[in-house]
Coordinates of C-alpha atoms and ligand atoms in Angstrom, one line a residue:
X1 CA 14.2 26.1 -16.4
X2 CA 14.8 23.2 -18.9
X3 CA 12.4 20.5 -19.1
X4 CA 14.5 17.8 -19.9
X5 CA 17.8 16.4 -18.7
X6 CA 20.8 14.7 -20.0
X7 CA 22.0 11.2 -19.5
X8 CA 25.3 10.5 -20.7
X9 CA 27.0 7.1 -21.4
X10 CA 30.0 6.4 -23.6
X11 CA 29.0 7.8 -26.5
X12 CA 25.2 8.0 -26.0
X13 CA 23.4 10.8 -25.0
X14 CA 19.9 10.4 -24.2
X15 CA 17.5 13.1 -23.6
X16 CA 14.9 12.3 -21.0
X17 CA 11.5 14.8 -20.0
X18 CA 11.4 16.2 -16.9
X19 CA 7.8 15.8 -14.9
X20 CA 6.9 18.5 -12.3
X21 CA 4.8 18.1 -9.8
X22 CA 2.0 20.4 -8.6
X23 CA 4.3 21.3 -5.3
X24 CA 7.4 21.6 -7.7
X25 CA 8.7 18.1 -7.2
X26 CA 11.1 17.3 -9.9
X27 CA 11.7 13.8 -12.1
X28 CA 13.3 12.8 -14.7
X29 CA 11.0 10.4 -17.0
X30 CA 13.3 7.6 -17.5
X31 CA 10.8 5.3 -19.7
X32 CA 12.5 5.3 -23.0
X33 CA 16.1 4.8 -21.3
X34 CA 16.2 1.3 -22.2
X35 CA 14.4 1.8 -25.5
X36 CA 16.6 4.6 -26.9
X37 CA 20.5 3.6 -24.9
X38 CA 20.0 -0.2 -23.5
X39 CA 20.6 1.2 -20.3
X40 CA 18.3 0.9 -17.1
X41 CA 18.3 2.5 -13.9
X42 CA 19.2 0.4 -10.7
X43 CA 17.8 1.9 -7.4
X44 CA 17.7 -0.5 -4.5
X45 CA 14.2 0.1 -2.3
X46 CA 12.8 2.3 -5.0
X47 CA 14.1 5.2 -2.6
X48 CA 14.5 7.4 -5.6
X49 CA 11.9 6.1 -7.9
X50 CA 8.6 7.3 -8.6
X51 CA 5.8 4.6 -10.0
X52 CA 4.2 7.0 -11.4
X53 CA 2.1 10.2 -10.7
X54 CA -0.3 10.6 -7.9
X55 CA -2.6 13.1 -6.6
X56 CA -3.7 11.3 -3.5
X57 CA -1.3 12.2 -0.6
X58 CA 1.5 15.1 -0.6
X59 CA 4.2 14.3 1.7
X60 CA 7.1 16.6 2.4
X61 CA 10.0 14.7 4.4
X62 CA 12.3 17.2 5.0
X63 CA 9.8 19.7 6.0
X64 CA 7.2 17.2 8.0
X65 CA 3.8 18.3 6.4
X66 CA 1.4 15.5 5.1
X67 CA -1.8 16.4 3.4
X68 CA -4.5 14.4 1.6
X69 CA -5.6 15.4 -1.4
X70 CA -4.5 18.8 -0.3
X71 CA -6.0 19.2 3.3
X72 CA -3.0 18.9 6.2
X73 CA -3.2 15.9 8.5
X74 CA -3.5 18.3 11.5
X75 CA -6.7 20.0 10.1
X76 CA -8.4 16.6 9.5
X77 CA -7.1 15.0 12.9
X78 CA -8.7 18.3 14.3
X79 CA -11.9 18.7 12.6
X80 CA -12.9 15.0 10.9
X81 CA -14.3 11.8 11.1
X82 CA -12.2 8.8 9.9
X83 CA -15.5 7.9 7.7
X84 CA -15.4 11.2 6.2
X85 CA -11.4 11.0 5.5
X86 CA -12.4 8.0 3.9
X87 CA -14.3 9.8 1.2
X88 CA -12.3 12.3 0.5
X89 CA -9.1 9.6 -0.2
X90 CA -11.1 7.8 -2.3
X91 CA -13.4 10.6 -4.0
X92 CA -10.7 13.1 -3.8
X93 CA -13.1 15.9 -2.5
X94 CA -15.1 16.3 0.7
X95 CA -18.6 14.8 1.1
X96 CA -21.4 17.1 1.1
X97 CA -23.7 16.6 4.1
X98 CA -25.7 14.6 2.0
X99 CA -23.0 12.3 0.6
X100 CA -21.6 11.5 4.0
X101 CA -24.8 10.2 5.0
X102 CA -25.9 8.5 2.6
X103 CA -21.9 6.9 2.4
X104 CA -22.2 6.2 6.0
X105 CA -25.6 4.8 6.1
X106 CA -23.9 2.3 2.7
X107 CA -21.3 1.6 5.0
X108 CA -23.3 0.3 8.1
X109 CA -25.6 -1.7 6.3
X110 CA -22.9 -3.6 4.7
X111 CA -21.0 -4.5 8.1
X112 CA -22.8 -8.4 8.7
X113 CA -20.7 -10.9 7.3
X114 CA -22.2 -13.7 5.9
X115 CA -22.6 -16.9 8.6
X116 CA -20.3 -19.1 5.8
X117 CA -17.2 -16.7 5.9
X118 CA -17.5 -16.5 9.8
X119 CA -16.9 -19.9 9.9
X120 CA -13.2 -19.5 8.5
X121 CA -12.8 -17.9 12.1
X122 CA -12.9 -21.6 13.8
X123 CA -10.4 -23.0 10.8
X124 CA -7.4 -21.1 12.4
X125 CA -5.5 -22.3 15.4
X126 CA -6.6 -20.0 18.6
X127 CA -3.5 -18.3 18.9
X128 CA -3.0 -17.5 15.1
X129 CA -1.7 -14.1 14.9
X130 CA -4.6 -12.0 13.5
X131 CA -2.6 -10.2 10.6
X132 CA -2.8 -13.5 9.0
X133 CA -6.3 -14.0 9.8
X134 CA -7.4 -10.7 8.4
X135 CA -5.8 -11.2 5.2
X136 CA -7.0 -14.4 4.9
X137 CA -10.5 -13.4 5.3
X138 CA -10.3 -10.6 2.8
X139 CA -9.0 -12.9 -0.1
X140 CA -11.7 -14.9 1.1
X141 CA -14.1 -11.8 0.6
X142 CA -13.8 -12.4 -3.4
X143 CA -15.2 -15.8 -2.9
X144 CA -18.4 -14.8 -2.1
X145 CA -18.8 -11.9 -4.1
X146 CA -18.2 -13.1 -7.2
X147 CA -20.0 -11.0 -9.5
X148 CA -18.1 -7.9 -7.9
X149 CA -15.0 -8.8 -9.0
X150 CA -14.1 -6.4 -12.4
X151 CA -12.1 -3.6 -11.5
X152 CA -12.9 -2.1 -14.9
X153 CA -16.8 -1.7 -14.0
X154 CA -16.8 1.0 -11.2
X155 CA -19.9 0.1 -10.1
X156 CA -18.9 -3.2 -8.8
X157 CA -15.5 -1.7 -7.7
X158 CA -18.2 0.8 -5.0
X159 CA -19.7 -2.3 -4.4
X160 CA -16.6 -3.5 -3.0
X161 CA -15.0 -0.4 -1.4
X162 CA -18.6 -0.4 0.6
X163 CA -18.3 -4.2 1.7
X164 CA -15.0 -3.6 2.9
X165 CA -14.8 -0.4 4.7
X166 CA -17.9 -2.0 6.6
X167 CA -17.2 -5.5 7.2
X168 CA -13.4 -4.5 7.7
X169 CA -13.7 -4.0 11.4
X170 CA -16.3 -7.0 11.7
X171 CA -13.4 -9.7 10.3
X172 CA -10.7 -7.9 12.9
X173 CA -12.9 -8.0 15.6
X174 CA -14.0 -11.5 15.0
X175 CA -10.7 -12.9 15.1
X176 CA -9.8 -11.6 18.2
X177 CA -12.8 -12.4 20.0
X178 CA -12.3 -16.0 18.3
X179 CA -8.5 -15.8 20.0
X180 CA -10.1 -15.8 23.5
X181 CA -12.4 -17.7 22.9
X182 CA -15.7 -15.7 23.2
X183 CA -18.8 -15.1 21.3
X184 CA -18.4 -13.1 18.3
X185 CA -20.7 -10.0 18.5
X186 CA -22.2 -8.9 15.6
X187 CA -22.2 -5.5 14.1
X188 CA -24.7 -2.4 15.3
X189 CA -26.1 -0.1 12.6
X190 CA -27.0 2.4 15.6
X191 CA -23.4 2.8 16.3
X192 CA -21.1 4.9 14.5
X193 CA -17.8 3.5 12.8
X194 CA -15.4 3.2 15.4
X195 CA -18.3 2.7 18.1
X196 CA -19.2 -0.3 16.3
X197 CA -15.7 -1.8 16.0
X198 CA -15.3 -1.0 19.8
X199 CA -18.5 -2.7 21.0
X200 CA -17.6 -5.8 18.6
X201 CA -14.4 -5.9 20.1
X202 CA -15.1 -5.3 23.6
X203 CA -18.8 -6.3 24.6
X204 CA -20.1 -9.9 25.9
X205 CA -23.6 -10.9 25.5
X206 CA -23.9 -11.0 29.3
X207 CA -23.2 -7.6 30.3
X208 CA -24.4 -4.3 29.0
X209 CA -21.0 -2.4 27.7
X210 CA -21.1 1.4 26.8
X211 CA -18.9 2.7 24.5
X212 CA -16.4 5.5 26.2
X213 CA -16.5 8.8 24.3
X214 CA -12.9 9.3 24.7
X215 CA -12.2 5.7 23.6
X216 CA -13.8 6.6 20.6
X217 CA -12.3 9.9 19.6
X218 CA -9.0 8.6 20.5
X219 CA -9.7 5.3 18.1
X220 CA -11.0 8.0 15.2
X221 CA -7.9 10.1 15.6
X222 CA -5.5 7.1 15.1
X223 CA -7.8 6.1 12.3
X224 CA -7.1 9.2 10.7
X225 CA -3.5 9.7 10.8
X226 CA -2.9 5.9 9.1
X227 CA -5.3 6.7 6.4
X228 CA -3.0 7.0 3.5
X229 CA 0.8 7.9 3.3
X230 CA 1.0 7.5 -0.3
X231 CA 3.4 5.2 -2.0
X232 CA 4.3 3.2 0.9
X233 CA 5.7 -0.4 0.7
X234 CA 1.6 -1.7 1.3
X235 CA 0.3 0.4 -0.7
X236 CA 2.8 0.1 -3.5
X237 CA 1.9 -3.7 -3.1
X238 CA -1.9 -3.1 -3.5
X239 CA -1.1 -1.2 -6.6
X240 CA 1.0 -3.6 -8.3
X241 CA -1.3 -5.9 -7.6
X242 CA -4.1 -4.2 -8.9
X243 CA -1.9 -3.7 -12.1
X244 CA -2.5 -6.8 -12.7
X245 CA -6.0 -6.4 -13.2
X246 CA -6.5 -8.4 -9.6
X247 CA -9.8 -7.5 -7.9
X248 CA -9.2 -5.1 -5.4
X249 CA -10.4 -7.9 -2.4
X250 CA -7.3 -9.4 -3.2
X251 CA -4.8 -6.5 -3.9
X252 CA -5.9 -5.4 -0.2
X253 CA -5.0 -9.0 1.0
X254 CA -2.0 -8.3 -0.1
X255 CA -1.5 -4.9 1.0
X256 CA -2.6 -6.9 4.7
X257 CA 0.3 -9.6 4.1
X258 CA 3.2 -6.0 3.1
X259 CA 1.9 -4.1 6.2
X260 CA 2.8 -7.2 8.8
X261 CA 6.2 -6.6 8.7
X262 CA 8.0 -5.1 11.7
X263 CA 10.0 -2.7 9.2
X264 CA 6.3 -1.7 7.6
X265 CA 3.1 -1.6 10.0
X266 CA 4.2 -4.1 12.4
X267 CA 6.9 -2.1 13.7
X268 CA 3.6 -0.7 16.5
X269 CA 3.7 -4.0 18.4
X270 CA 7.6 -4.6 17.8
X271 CA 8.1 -1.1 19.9
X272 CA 5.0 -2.1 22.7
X273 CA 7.4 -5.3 23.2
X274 CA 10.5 -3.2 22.7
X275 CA 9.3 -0.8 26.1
X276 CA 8.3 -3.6 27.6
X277 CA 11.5 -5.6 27.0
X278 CA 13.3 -2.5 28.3
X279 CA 10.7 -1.8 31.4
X280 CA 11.3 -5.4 32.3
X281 CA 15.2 -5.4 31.9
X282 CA 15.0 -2.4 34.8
X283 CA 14.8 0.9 32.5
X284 CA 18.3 1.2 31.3
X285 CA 17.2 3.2 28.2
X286 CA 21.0 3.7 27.4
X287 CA 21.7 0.1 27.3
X288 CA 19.5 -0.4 24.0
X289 CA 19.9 2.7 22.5
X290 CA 23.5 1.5 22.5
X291 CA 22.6 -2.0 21.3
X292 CA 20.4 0.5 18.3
X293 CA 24.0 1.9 17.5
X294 CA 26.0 -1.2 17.3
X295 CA 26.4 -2.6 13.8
X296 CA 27.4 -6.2 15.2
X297 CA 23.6 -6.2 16.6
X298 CA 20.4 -6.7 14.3
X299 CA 18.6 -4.8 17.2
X300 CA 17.2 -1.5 15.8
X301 CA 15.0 1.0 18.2
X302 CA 11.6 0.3 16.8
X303 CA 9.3 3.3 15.7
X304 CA 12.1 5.5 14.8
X305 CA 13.5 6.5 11.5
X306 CA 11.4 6.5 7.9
X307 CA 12.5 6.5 4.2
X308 CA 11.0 9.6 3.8
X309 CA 10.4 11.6 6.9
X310 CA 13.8 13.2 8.0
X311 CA 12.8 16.3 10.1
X312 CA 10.0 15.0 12.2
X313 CA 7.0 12.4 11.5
X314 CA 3.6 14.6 11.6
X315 CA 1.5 11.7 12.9
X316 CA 4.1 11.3 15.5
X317 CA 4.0 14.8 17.1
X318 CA 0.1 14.6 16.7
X319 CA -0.3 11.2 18.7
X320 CA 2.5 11.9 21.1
X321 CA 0.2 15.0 22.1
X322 CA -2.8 12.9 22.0
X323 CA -0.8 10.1 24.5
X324 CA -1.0 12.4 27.8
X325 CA -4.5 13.6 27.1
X326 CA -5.8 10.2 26.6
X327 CA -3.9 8.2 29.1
X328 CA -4.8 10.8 31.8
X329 CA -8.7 10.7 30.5
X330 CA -8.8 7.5 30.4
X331 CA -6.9 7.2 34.4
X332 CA -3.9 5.5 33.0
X333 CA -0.4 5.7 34.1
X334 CA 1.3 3.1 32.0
X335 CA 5.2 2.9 32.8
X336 CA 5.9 2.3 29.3
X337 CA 4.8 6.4 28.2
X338 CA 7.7 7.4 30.3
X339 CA 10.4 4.7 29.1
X340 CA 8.7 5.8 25.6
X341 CA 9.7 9.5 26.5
X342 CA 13.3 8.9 27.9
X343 CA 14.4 6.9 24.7
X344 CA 12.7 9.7 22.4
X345 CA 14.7 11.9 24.5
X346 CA 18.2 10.4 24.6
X347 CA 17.8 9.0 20.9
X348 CA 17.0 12.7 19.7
X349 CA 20.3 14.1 21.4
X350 CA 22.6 10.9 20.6
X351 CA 24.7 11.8 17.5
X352 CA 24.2 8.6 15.5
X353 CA 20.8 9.9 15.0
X354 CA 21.0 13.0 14.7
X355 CA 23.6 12.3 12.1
X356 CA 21.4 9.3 10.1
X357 CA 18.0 11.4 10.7
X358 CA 16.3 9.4 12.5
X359 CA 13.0 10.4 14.2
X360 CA 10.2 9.0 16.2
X361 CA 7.8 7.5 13.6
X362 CA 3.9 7.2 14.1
X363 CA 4.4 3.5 15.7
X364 CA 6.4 5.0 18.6
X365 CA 3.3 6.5 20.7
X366 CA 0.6 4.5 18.6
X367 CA 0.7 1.6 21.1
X368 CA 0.2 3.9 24.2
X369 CA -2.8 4.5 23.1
X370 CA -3.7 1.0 21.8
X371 CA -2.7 -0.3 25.2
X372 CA -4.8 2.6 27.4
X373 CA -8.1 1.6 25.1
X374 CA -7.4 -2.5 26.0
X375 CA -6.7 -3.3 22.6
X376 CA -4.1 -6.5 23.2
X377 CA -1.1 -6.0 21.4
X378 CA -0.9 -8.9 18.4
X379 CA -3.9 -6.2 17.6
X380 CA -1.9 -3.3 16.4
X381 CA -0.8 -3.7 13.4
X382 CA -4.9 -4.9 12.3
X383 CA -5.5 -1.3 13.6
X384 CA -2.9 0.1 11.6
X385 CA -5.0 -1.9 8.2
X386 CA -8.1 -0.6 9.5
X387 CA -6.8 3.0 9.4
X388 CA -4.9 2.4 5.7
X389 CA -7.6 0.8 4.2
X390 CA -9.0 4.1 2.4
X391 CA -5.6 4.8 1.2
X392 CA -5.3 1.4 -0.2
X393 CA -8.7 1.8 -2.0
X394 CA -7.6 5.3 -3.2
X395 CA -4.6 4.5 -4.7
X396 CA -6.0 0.8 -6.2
X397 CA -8.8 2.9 -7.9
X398 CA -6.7 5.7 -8.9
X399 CA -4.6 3.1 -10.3
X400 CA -6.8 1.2 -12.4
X401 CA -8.9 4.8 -13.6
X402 CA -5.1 5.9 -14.9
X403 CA -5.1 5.0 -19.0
X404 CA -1.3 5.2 -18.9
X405 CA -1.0 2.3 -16.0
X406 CA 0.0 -0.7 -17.0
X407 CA 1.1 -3.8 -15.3
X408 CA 3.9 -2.9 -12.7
X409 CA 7.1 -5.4 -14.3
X410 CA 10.5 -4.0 -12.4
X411 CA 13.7 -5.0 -14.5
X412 CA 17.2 -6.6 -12.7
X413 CA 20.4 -6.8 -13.0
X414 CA 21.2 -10.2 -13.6
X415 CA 24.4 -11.2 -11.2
X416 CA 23.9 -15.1 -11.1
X417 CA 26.1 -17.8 -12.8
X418 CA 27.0 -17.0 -16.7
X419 CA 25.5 -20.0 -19.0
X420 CA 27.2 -23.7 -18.1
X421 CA 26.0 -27.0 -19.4
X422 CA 23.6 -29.4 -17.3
X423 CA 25.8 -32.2 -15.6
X424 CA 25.1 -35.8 -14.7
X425 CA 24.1 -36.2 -11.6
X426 CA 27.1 -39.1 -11.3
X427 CA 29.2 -36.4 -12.5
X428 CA 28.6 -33.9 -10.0
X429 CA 31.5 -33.3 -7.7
X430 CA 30.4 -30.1 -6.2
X431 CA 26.6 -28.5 -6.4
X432 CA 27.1 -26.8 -9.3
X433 CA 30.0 -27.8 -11.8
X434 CA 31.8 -30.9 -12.5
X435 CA 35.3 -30.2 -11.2
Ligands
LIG501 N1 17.5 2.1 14.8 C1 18.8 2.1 14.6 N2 19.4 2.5 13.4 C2 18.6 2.8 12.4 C3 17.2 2.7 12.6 C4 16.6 2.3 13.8 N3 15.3 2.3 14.0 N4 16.6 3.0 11.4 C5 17.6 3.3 10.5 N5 18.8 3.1 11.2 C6 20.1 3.4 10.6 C7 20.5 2.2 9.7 O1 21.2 1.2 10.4 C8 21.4 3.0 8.7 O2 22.6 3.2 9.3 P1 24.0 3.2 8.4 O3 23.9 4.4 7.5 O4 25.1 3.4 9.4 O5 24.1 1.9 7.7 C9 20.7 4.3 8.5 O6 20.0 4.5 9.8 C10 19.7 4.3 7.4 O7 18.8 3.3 7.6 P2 18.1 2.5 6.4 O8 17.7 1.1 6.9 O9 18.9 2.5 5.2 O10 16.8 3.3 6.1 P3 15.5 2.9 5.3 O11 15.0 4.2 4.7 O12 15.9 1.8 4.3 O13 14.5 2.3 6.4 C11 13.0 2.1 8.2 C12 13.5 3.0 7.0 C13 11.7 2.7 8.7 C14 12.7 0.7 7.7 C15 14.1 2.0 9.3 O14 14.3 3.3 9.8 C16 13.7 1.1 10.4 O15 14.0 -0.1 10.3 N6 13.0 1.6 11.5 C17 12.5 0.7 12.5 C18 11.2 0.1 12.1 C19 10.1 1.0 12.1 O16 9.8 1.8 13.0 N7 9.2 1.0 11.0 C20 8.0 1.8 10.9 C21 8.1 2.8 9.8 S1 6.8 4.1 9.9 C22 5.4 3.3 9.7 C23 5.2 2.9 8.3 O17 4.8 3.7 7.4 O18 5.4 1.7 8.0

């Protein structure tokens, strides 16, 4: 098979390397295009453009398999801990036994935020959304850990990853108890990860509150599947960030600020207030998945379709499955799981999507489950950043460890105005040009 490939323009031809993956993916290595023909490549979204090599996540689209660093997402949802996924993203190998508990002892004993920072928690309006809040605190991180900050010394960069990964789910839960105005509890080292985050979250000084197994193993699951999903728009912004040279505390602000959107991570509360828009309007599922279809509307059916995924979304079959299991553990019956069900249903055998591809992704059942463990929903998308924080770190560090990165610079093509001469303000008879 040839290595290289042709590009042909007027009377150029430029030969460019071809780069194969180690599951056979293909590209052509367009970085002396401009050099050697003038020419560069346009490609809105980046849907056909690799940043560079990775050897984090594999993700297969058209077949639905998702692995990290070579283990599939349904073996680690089966048999790991979100802690231990953790390592593994950003280590690239399983812990031993020894490593993970020495990693996870690092981890709780770096979960106390200092008393200063928690007073940013009473400089926010009440109902500020936490996204916001989250990512302000984290840029705030490099504040106070000044002498962390070179990504080029990886012994401050571990520094780091540890203060984050533990005081992570301390910041999220502080601004939501902050938002309702309770006591912020402070962190347990007796508690594992997503114990811990649960207690903060859900306990009052006044009452003794015991952590529900299933809560947890439903939170670690979810945790799990939003770990990494390699170059995603978040994480693509953590990495050009990072390339930079940006100390990782604020590339994962960043990465917070990218994963807020309702196209990105915030699509899991636009589709809890999607159901419950529809629950509300009487049930007519058909009604909006027409409204989806119509081009004159801006209304899309939230948590379905995905650049990549076009088959199914792995995480999506995974937490579906997980939905009745929990819900019925847990002595739920939410409305919204069956409205959830019905528009899967229809939307799967309505040709516009079949046609465009478009799928359940993992924000359509996430909030189910959100919802059934009382986590309110302006919540969501903070648990979707507690779950992609390894992957951020993974792909920061591998990043910054790469010798051939250097600082992410996209080129345009410029379409504005061609060069006119500055007019006199007395002069100007339109915006722009005197007439
Ligand atoms: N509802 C209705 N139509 C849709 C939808 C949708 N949810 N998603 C895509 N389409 C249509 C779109 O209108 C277009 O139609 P046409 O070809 O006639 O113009 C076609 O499908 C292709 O869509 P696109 O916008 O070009 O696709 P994209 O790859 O740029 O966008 C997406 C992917 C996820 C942003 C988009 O599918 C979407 O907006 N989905 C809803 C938001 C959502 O659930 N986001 C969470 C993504 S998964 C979690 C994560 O990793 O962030």
């Amino acid at each position: 098979m040839s290595k290289s490939a042709k590009i042909i323009y007027g009377d150029k031809e430029v030969e460019c390397p071809v780069v194969e993956g180690t599951e056979g993916e293909v590209g052509i290595d367009i970085s002396k295009l401009r050099s050697s023909s003038g020419l560069i490549t346009l490609d809105n979204g980046f849907a056909n453009t690799s940043s560079g090599t990775s050897a984090i996540t594999f993700l297969d689209g058209e077949k639905g398999i998702l692995r990290y660093r070579g283990i599939s997402i349904e073996d680690l949802a089966k048999n790991s801990s979100f802690i231990e996924v953790a390592y593994l993203l950003i280590y690239g190998n399983l812990p031993t036994e020894q490593e993970l508990l020495s990693w996870e002892s690092e981890i709780k004993h770096h979960t106390l935020i200092k008393e200063d920072l928690s007073k940013l928690f009473d400089a926010f309006p009440r109902d500020a959304h936490p996204m916001g809040v989250l990512s302000s605190a984290i840029s705030a991180m490099s504040t106070f850990y000044q002498e962390y900050l070179d990504p080029k010394n990886s012994h401050d960069v571990d520094q780091v990853i540890i203060k984050l990964l533990g005081m992570l789910p301390t910041i999220a839960s502080y601004s939501y108890k902050t938002s309702i105005n309770q006591p912020r509890v402070y962190p347990r080292n007796d508690l594992d990860y997503c114990s811990n985050f649960l207690n903060m979250m859900f306990s009052v000084p006044s009452e003794k509150y015991e952590v529900p197994s299933e809560v947890v193993e439903a939170l670690n699951l979810l945790l799990i599947l939003h770990a990494d999903h390699e170059q995603n728009c978040s994480t693509s912004a953590v990495r050009l960030i990072g390339s930079s040279e940006a100390n990782l505390f604020a590339s994962i602000s960043g990465g917070i600020s990218a994963l807020w959107g309702p196209l990105h991570g915030g699509a899991n509360q636009a589709v809890m207030e999607m159901l419950n828009q529809i629950h509300l309007d009487g049930g007519n599922v058909q009604k909006f998945i027409d409204l989806a279809k119509d081009k004159n509307s801006s209304f899309r059916l939230m948590g379905f379709g995905h650049r990549v995924y076009k088959n199914f979304d792995p995480r999506a079959k995974i937490i579906k499955g997980a939905c009745d299991k929990v819900l019925e553990k847990m002595g739920v019956d939410n409305p919204l799981l069956n409205i959830a069900k019905e528009l899967e249903h229809s939307a799967l055998n309505d040709q516009y999507f079949v046609d465009r591809k478009l799928y359940p992704n993992v924000d359509f059942y996430s909030g189910i489950i959100y919802s059934a463990i009382n986590i309110p929903v302006n919540m969501f998308t903070v648990m979707f950043a507690l779950g992609r924080l390894p992957g951020w770190i993974a792909h920061w560090k591998e990043m910054n460890e790469d010798p051939k990165s250097r600082i992410g610079r996209p080129r345009q093509i410029y379409n504005g105005e061609n060069e006119y001469s500055y007019v006199d303000l007395n002069k100007r008879l339109n915006k722009k040009k005197a007439a």
